[in-house]
Coordinates of C-alpha atoms in Angstrom, one line a residue:
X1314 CA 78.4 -25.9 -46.3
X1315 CA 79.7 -23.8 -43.6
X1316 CA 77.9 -21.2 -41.1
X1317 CA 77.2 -17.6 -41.6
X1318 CA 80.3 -15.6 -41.2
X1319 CA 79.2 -13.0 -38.2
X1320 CA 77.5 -10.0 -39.6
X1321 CA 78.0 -6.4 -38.4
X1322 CA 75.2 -6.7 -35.5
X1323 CA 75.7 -6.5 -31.9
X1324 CA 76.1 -9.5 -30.0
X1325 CA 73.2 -9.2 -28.0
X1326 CA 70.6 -10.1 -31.2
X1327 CA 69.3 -13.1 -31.3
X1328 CA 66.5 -14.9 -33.6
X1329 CA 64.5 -17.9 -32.8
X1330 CA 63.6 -19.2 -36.6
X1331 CA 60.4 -21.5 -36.9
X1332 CA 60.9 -24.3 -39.8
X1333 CA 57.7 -25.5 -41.7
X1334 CA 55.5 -26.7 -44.0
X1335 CA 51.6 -27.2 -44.9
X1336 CA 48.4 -25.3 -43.8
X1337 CA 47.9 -28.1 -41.3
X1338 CA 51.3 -27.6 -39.1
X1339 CA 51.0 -23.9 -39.5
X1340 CA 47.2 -24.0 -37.3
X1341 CA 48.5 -26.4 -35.1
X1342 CA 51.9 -26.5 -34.1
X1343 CA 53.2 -22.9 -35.5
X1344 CA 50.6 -20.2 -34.6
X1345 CA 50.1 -21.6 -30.5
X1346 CA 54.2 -21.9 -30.7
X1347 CA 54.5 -18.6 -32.1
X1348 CA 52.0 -16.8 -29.7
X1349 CA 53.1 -18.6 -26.3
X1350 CA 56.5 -17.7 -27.3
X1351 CA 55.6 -13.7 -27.6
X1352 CA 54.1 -14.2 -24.4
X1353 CA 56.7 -15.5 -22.6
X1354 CA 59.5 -13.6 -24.3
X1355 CA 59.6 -9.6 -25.6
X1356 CA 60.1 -10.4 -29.0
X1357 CA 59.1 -8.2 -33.2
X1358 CA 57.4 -7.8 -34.2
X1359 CA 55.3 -7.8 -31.2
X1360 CA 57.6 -5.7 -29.2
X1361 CA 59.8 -3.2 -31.8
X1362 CA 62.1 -2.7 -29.5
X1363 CA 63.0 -6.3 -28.5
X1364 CA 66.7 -7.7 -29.8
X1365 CA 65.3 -10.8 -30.6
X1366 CA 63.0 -11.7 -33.3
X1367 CA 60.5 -14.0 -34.9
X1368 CA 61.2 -15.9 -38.3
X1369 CA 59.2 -17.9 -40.2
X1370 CA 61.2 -20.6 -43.0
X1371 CA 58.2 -22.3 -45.0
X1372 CA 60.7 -25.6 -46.9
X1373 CA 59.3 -27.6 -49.6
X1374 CA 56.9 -29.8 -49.3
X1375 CA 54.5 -31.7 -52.1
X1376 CA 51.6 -31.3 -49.7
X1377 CA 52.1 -27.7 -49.2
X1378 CA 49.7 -25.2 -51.6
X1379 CA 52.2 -22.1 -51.8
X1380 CA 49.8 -20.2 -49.6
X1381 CA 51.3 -20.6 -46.7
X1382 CA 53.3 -17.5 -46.1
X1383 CA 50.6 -15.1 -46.5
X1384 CA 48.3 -17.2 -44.6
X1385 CA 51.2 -16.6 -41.9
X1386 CA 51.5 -12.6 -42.7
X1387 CA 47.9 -12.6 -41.6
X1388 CA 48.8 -13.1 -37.7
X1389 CA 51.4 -10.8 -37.5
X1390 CA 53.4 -12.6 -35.4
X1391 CA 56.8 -13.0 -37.5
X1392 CA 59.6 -10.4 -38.5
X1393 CA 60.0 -12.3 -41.3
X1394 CA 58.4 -14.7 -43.3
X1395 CA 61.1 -16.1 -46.4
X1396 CA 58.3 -18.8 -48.9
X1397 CA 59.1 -22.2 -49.6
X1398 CA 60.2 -21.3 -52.7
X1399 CA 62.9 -18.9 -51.8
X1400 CA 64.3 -22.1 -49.2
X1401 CA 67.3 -22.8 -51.4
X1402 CA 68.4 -19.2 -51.9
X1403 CA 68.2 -18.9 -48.1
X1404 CA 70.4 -21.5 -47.2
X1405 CA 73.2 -20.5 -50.3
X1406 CA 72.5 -16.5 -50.0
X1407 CA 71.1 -16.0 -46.6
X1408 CA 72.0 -12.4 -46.4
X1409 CA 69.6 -11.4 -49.3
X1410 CA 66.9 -12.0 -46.9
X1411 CA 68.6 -8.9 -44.6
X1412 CA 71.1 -9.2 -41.9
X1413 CA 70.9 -12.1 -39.4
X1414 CA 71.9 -12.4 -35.4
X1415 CA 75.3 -14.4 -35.5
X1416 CA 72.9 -16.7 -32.2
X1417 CA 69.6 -17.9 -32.4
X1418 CA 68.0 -21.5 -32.4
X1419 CA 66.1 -23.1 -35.4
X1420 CA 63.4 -25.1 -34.3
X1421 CA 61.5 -27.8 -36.5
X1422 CA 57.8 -27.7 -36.4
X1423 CA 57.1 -29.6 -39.7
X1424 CA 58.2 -30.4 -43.4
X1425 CA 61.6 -32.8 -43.6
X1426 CA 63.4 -32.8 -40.7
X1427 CA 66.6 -32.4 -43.0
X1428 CA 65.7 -28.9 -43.8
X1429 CA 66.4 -27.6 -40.6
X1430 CA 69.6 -29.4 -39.8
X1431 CA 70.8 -27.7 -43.1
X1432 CA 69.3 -24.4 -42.3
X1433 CA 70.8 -24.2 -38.6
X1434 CA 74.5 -25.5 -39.8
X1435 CA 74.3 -22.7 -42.2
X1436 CA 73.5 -20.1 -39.5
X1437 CA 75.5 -21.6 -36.9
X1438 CA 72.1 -21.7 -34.3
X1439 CA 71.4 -24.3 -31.7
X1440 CA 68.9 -26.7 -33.7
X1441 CA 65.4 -28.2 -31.8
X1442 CA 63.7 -30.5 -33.4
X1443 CA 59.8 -32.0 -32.3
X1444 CA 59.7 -34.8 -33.0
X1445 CA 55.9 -36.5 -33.2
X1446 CA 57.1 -39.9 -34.4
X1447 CA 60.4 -40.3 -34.8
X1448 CA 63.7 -38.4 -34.2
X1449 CA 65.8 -38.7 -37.7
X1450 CA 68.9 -36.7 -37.1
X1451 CA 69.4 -36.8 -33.5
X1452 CA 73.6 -35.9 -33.8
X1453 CA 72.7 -32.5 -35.2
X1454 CA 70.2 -31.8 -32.6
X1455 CA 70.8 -29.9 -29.5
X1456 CA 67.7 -30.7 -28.3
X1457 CA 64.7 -33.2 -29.0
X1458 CA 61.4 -32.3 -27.9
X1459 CA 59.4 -35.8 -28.4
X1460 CA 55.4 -36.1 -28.9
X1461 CA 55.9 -39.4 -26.4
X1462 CA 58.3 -41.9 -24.7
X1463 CA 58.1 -43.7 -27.8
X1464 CA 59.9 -41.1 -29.8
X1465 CA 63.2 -41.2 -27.3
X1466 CA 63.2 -45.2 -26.8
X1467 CA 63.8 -45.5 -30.5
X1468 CA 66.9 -43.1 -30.1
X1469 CA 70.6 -44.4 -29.5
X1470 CA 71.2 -44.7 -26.0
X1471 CA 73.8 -42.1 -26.6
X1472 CA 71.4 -39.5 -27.5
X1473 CA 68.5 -40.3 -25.2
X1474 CA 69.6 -37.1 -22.9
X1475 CA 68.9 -34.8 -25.5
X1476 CA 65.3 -35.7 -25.2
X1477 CA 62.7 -34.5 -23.5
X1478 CA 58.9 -35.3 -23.6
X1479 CA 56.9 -32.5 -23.6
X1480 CA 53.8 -34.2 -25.3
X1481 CA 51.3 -34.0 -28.2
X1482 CA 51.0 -30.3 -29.0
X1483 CA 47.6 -30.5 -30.5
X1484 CA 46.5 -31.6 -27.1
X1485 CA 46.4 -27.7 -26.2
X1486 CA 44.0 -27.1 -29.0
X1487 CA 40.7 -27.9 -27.7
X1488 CA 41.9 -25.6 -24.1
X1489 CA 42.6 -22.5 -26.4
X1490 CA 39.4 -22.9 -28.7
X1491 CA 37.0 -23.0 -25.7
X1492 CA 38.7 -18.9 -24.9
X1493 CA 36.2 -18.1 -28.2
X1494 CA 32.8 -16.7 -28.5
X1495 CA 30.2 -18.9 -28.4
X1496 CA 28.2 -20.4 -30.9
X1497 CA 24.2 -20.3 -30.9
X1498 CA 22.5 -22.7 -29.7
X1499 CA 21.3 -25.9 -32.3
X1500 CA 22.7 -28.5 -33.9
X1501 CA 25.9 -27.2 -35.8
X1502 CA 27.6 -29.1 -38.2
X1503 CA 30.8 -28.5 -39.5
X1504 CA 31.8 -28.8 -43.3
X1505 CA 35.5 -29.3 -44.5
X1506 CA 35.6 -29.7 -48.4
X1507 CA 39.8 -29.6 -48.1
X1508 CA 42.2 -27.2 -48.9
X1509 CA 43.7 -28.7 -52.1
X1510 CA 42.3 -28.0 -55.7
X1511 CA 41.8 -31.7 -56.1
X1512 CA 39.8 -32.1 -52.7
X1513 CA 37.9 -29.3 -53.6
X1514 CA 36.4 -30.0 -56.9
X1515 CA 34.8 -33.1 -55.2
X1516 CA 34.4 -32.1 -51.8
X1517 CA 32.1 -28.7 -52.6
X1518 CA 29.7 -30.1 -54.7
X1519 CA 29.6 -33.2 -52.5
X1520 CA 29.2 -31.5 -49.0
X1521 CA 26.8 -29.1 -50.2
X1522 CA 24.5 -31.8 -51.5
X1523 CA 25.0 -33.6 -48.1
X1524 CA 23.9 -30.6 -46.4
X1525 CA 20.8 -30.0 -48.8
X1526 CA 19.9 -33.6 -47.5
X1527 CA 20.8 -33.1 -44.1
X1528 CA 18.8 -29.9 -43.7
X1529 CA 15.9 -32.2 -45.4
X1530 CA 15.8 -34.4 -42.3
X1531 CA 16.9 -32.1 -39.5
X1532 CA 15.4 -28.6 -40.7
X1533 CA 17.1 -27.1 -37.3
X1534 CA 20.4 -28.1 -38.3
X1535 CA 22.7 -25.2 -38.6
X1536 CA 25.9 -25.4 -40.9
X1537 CA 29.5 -23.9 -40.7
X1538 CA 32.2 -24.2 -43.8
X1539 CA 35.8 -23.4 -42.8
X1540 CA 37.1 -21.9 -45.4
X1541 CA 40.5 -23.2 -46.0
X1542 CA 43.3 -20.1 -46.0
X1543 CA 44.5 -21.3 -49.2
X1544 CA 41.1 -21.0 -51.2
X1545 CA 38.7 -18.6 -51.0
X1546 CA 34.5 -17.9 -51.3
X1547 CA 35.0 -16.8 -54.9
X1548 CA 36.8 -20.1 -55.8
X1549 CA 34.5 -22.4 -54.0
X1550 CA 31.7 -20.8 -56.0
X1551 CA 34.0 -21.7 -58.9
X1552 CA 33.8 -25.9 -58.0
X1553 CA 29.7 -25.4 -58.1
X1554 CA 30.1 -24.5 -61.8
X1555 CA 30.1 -25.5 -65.3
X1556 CA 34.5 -24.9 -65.1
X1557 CA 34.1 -28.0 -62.3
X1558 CA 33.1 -31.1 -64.7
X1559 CA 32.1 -33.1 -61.2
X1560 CA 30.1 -30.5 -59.8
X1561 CA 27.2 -31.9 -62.9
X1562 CA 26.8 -35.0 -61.0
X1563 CA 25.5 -33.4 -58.4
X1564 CA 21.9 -31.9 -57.6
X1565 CA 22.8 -28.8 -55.2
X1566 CA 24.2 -25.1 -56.3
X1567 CA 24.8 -22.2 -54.9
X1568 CA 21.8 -19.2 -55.3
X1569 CA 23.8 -16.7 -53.4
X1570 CA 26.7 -15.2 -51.2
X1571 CA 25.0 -12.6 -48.2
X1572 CA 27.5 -10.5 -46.9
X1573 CA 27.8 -10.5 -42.6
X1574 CA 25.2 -8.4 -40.8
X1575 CA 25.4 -6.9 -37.0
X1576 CA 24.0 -9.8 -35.8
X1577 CA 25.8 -12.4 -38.0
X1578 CA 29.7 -12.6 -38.0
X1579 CA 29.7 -14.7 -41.0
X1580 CA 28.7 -14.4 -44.5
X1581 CA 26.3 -16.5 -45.6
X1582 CA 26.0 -18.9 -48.4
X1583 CA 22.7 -20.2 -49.2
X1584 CA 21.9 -23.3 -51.5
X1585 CA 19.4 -23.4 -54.2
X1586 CA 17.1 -25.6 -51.9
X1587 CA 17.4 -22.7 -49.2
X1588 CA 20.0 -24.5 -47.0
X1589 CA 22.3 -21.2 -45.2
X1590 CA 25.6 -22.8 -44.9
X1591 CA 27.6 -20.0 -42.3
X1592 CA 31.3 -19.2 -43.8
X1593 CA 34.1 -19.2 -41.2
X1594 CA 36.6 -17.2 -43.2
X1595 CA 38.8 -16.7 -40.1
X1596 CA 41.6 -18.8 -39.9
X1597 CA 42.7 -20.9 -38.1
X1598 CA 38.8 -22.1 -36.9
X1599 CA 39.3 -23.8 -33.9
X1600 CA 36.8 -21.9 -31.5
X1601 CA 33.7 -22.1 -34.1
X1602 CA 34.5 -25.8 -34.7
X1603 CA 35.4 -27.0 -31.0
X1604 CA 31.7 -26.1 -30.6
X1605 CA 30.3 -27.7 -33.2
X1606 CA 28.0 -31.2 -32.8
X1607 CA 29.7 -33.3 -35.9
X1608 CA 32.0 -32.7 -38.8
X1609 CA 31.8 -33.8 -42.4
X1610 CA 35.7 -33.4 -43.5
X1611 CA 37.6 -35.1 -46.5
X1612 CA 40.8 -37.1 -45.6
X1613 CA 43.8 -35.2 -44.5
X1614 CA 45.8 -33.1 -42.3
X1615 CA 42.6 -31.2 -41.0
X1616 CA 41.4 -35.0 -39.5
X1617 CA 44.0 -34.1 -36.4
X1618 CA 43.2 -30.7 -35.6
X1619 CA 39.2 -31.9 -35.7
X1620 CA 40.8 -35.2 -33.5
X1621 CA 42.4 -33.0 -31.2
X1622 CA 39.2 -30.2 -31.0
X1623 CA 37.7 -33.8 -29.9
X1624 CA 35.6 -33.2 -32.8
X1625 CA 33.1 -36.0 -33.6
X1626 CA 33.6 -36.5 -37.5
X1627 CA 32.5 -38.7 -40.5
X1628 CA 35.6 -38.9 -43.1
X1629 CA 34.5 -38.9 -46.6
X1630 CA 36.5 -40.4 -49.7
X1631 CA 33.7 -40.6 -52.8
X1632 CA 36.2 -42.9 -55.0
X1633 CA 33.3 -43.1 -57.7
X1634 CA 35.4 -39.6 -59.1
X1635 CA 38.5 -40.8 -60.8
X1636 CA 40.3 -37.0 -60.3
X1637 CA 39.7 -37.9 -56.1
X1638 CA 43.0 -39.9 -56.2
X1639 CA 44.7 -36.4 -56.6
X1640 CA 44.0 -35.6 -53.3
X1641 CA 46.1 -38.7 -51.9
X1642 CA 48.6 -37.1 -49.8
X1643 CA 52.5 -38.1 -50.1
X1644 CA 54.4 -40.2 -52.3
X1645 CA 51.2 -42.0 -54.0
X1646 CA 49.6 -38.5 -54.6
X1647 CA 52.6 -37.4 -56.2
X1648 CA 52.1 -40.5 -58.8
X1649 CA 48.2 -40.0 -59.4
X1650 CA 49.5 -36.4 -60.4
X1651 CA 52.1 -37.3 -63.2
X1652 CA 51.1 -36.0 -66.8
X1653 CA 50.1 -38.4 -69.2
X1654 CA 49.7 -41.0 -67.3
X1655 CA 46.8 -39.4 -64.8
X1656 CA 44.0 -41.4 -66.0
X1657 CA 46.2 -44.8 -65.6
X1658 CA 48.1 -44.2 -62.2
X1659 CA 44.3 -43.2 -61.0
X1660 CA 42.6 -46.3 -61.6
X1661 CA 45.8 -48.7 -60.3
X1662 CA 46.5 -46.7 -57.2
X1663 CA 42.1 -46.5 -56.7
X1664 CA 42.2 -50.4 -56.5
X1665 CA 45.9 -51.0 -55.0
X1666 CA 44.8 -48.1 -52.4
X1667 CA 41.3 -48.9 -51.4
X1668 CA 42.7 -52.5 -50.5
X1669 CA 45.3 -52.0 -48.8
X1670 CA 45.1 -47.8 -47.5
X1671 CA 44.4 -49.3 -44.0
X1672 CA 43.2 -46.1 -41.6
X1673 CA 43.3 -43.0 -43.4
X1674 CA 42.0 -40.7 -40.7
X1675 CA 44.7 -39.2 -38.1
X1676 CA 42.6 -40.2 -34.8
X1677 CA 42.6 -44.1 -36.3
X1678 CA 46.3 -43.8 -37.5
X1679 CA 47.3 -42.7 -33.9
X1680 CA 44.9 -45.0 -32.2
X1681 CA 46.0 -47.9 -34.7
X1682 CA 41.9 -49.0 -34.2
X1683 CA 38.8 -47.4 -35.6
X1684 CA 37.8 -44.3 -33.6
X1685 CA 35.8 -42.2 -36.2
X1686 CA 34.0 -43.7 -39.5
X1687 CA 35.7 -43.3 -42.7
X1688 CA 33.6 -43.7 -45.5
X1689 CA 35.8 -45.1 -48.6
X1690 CA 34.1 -46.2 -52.1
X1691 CA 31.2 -45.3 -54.2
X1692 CA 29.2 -43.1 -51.5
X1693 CA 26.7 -40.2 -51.8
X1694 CA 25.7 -37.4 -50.2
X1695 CA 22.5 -39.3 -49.2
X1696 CA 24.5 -41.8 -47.5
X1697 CA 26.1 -39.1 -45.3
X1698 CA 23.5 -37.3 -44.5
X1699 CA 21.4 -40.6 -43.1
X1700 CA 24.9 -40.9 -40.9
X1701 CA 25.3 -38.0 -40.0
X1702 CA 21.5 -37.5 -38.7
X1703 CA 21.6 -40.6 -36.9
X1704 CA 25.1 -39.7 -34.9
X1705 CA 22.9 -36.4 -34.4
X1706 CA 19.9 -38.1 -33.0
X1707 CA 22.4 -39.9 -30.3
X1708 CA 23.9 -37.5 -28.0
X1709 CA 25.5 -39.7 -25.8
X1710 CA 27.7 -41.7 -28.9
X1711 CA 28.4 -38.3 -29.9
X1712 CA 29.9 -37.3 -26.1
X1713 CA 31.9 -40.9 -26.2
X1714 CA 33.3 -40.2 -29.6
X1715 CA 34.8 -37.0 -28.1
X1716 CA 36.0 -38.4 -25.4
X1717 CA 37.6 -41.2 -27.7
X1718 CA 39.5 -38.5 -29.0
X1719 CA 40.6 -36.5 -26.1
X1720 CA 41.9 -39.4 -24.7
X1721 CA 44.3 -39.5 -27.6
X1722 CA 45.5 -36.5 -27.2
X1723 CA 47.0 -36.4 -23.7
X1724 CA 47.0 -33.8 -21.4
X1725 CA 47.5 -30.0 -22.9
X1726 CA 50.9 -28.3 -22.3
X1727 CA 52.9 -29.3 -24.8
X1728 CA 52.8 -26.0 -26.0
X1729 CA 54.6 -24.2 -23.2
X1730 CA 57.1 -26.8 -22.1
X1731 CA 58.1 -26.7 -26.0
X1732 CA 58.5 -23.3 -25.1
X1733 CA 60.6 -23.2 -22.4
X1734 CA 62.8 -25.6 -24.3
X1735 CA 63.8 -23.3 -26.5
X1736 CA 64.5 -20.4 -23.5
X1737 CA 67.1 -23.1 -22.7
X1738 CA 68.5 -22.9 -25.7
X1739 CA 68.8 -19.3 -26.6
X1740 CA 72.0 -18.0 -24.7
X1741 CA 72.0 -16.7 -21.2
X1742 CA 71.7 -12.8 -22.3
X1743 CA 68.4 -14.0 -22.8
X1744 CA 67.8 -13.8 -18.8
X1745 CA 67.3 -9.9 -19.2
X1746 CA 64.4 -9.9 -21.3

């Protein structure tokens, strides 16, 4: 595959293209990425009269939901957004997606590494990759920004000067929440049911009991459901319903949907037992949920951007629900998925799995040690709620836990010496802008 003859475009345009993937790397590596770069280069959309732009290439990806890109199109921060499933006829036919700069640097945030290699071969752009565990194709890279020193000592000595540290980019998460409104005061507790149809249909009907419970033995406890990009109110009222077989095994459902008032940003669901669960529709949630007290989330991506909020959290996989082994992520979610054999695949992969899944949270993965409870097996919202109310009734575990997690993180400014990585890259016209 060769590079993109030069189009008819002056030579002083230039792109910088963002590569990829799920919800999760969107929130937390993309969107700070995206908005440090627009502040520290004139760039469109932001600036319509800038030569350089912003680009957004969602790749494939089985974790992905096929939201993504209008999840993206919401912050207006791209001049063009080309879907994961247009990837291929991107890299063969780029110029049906419109004229592009003959310079400009791809950088990886997310997805397979591979992509991008292809992707800036094709275009003929400098290629950046960051790297949060390991560097895969460091020969097609002209640059390597690595989460840690780890990263570069596993690179051939050869290569090691590409590298450069810059740190965990997450890190600068909790910083940029903080900049948000405040919540009220009380006890808040956060709810994440997922952002995957199979999460979903277990974690709805099993948060909102939890809460029901919670509410019973707390009745101050305030609640806030971040509603995933890729789902919506309507469809979580859908996983309360008759259409949502597992939702019957539970006790809770929901009475109503009150739309936001002057004095309440959020709409309001309320539970038939008169629990008001506050809906954060706004996405991504990192101010509302850097101020909560304690998070009830399933397993997955959103477990590091809770970690690296310094988010107190109880992770919750109910295993007595056979259609919960959807929700595995990667190659053994993949399986659990196949036609036919669903009901099979889901009990061997439940046993095999549950012995052997080792951490499943990010903050215990990265810490290789158990930093937040994960709660695996037959469990019920009863359970949690006991937990939760007992992590409430101990401020001072609840302040170590965070700083457990902050102390995983690192120190912020990954973000901007990412950014300035890539003004090294982009040619030296760049210097008048």
């Amino acid at each position: 595959m060769t590079s993109l003859p030069p189009a008819v475009i002056p030579d002083t345009s230039l792109a910088v293209v963002l590569v990829s993937n799920g919800p999760g790397e969107l929130a937390t590596w993309v969107r700070p990425i995206a908005e440090s770069l627009h502040r520290s280069i004139l760039m469109r959309p932001r600036a319509a009269s800038s030569p350089i732009d912003l680009r957004l290439v969602l790749v494939p990806c089985p974790n992905a939901t096929g939201q993504e890109a209008d999840a993206a199109r919401r912050w207006i921060q791209f001049e063009q957004i080309t879907p994961a499933n247009q990837f291929w006829n991107l890299l063969f036919f780029p110029r049906r997606y419109g004229p592009w700069p003959r310079q400009g640097v791809v950088v990886f945030l997310g997805g397979d590494q591979f992509w991008s290699v292809l992707l800036s071969g094709r275009l003929g752009y400098r290629h950046l990759t960051y790297a949060e565990w390991v560097a895969r194709w460091p020969r097609w890279n002209d640059c390597i920004a690595a989460m840690s020193p780890k990263v570069r000592d596993q690179l051939p000595r050869r290569f090691r000067e590409r590298c450069t540290v810059v740190g965990d980019l997450m890190a600068d998460l909790s910083c940029l929440a903080r900049a948000e409104a405040p919540l009220p005061q009380g006890d808040w507790v956060a709810l994440l049911p997922g952002s995957k149809r199979a999460k979903l249909c277990v974690g709805v009907p099993f948060l909102l009991e939890a809460a029901d419970r919670l509410a019973r033995l707390r009745p101050g406890c305030r609640f806030l459901l971040a509603v995933a990009p890729t789902t919506s109110v309507k469809e979580l009222e859908s996983f309360m319903s008759s259409s949502n077989p597992i939702a019957a095994a539970y006790r809770s459902a929901i009475a109503m949907v009150r739309p936001a008032e002057l004095d309440q940003p959020w709409r309001r669901l309320i539970t038939r037992a008169g629990t008001v669960i506050y809906l954060q529709e706004d996405h991504p949630a990192h101010g509302p949920l850097s101020q909560c007290d304690l998070a009830l989330t399933t397993v997955g991506a959103n477990t590091a951007e809770l970690g690296a909020l310094g988010l107190p959290m109880i992770v919750i996989v109910p295993t007595q629900h056979l259609a919960v082994m959807q929700a595995w992520d990667g190659w053994i979610g993949l399986l659990a998925r196949l036609p036919g054999l669903r009901w099979c695949i889901g009990v061997l992969l439940s046993a095999w799995r549950l012995r052997r899944h080792g951490f499943l949270a990010w903050p215990n993965i990265s810490a290789g040690r158990m930093v937040v409870p994960e709660r695996v097996g037959s469990i019920s919202p009863q359970d949690i709620a006991n937990e939760a109310s007992a992590w409430l009734e101990s401020p001072e575990r609840l302040m170590g836990l965070r700083e457990d997690l902050r102390s995983l993180r690192g120190q912020p400014g990954a973000v901007s010496a990412l950014v300035q990585q890539v003004r090294r890259l982009l040619p030296k016209a760049l210097g008048a802008f």
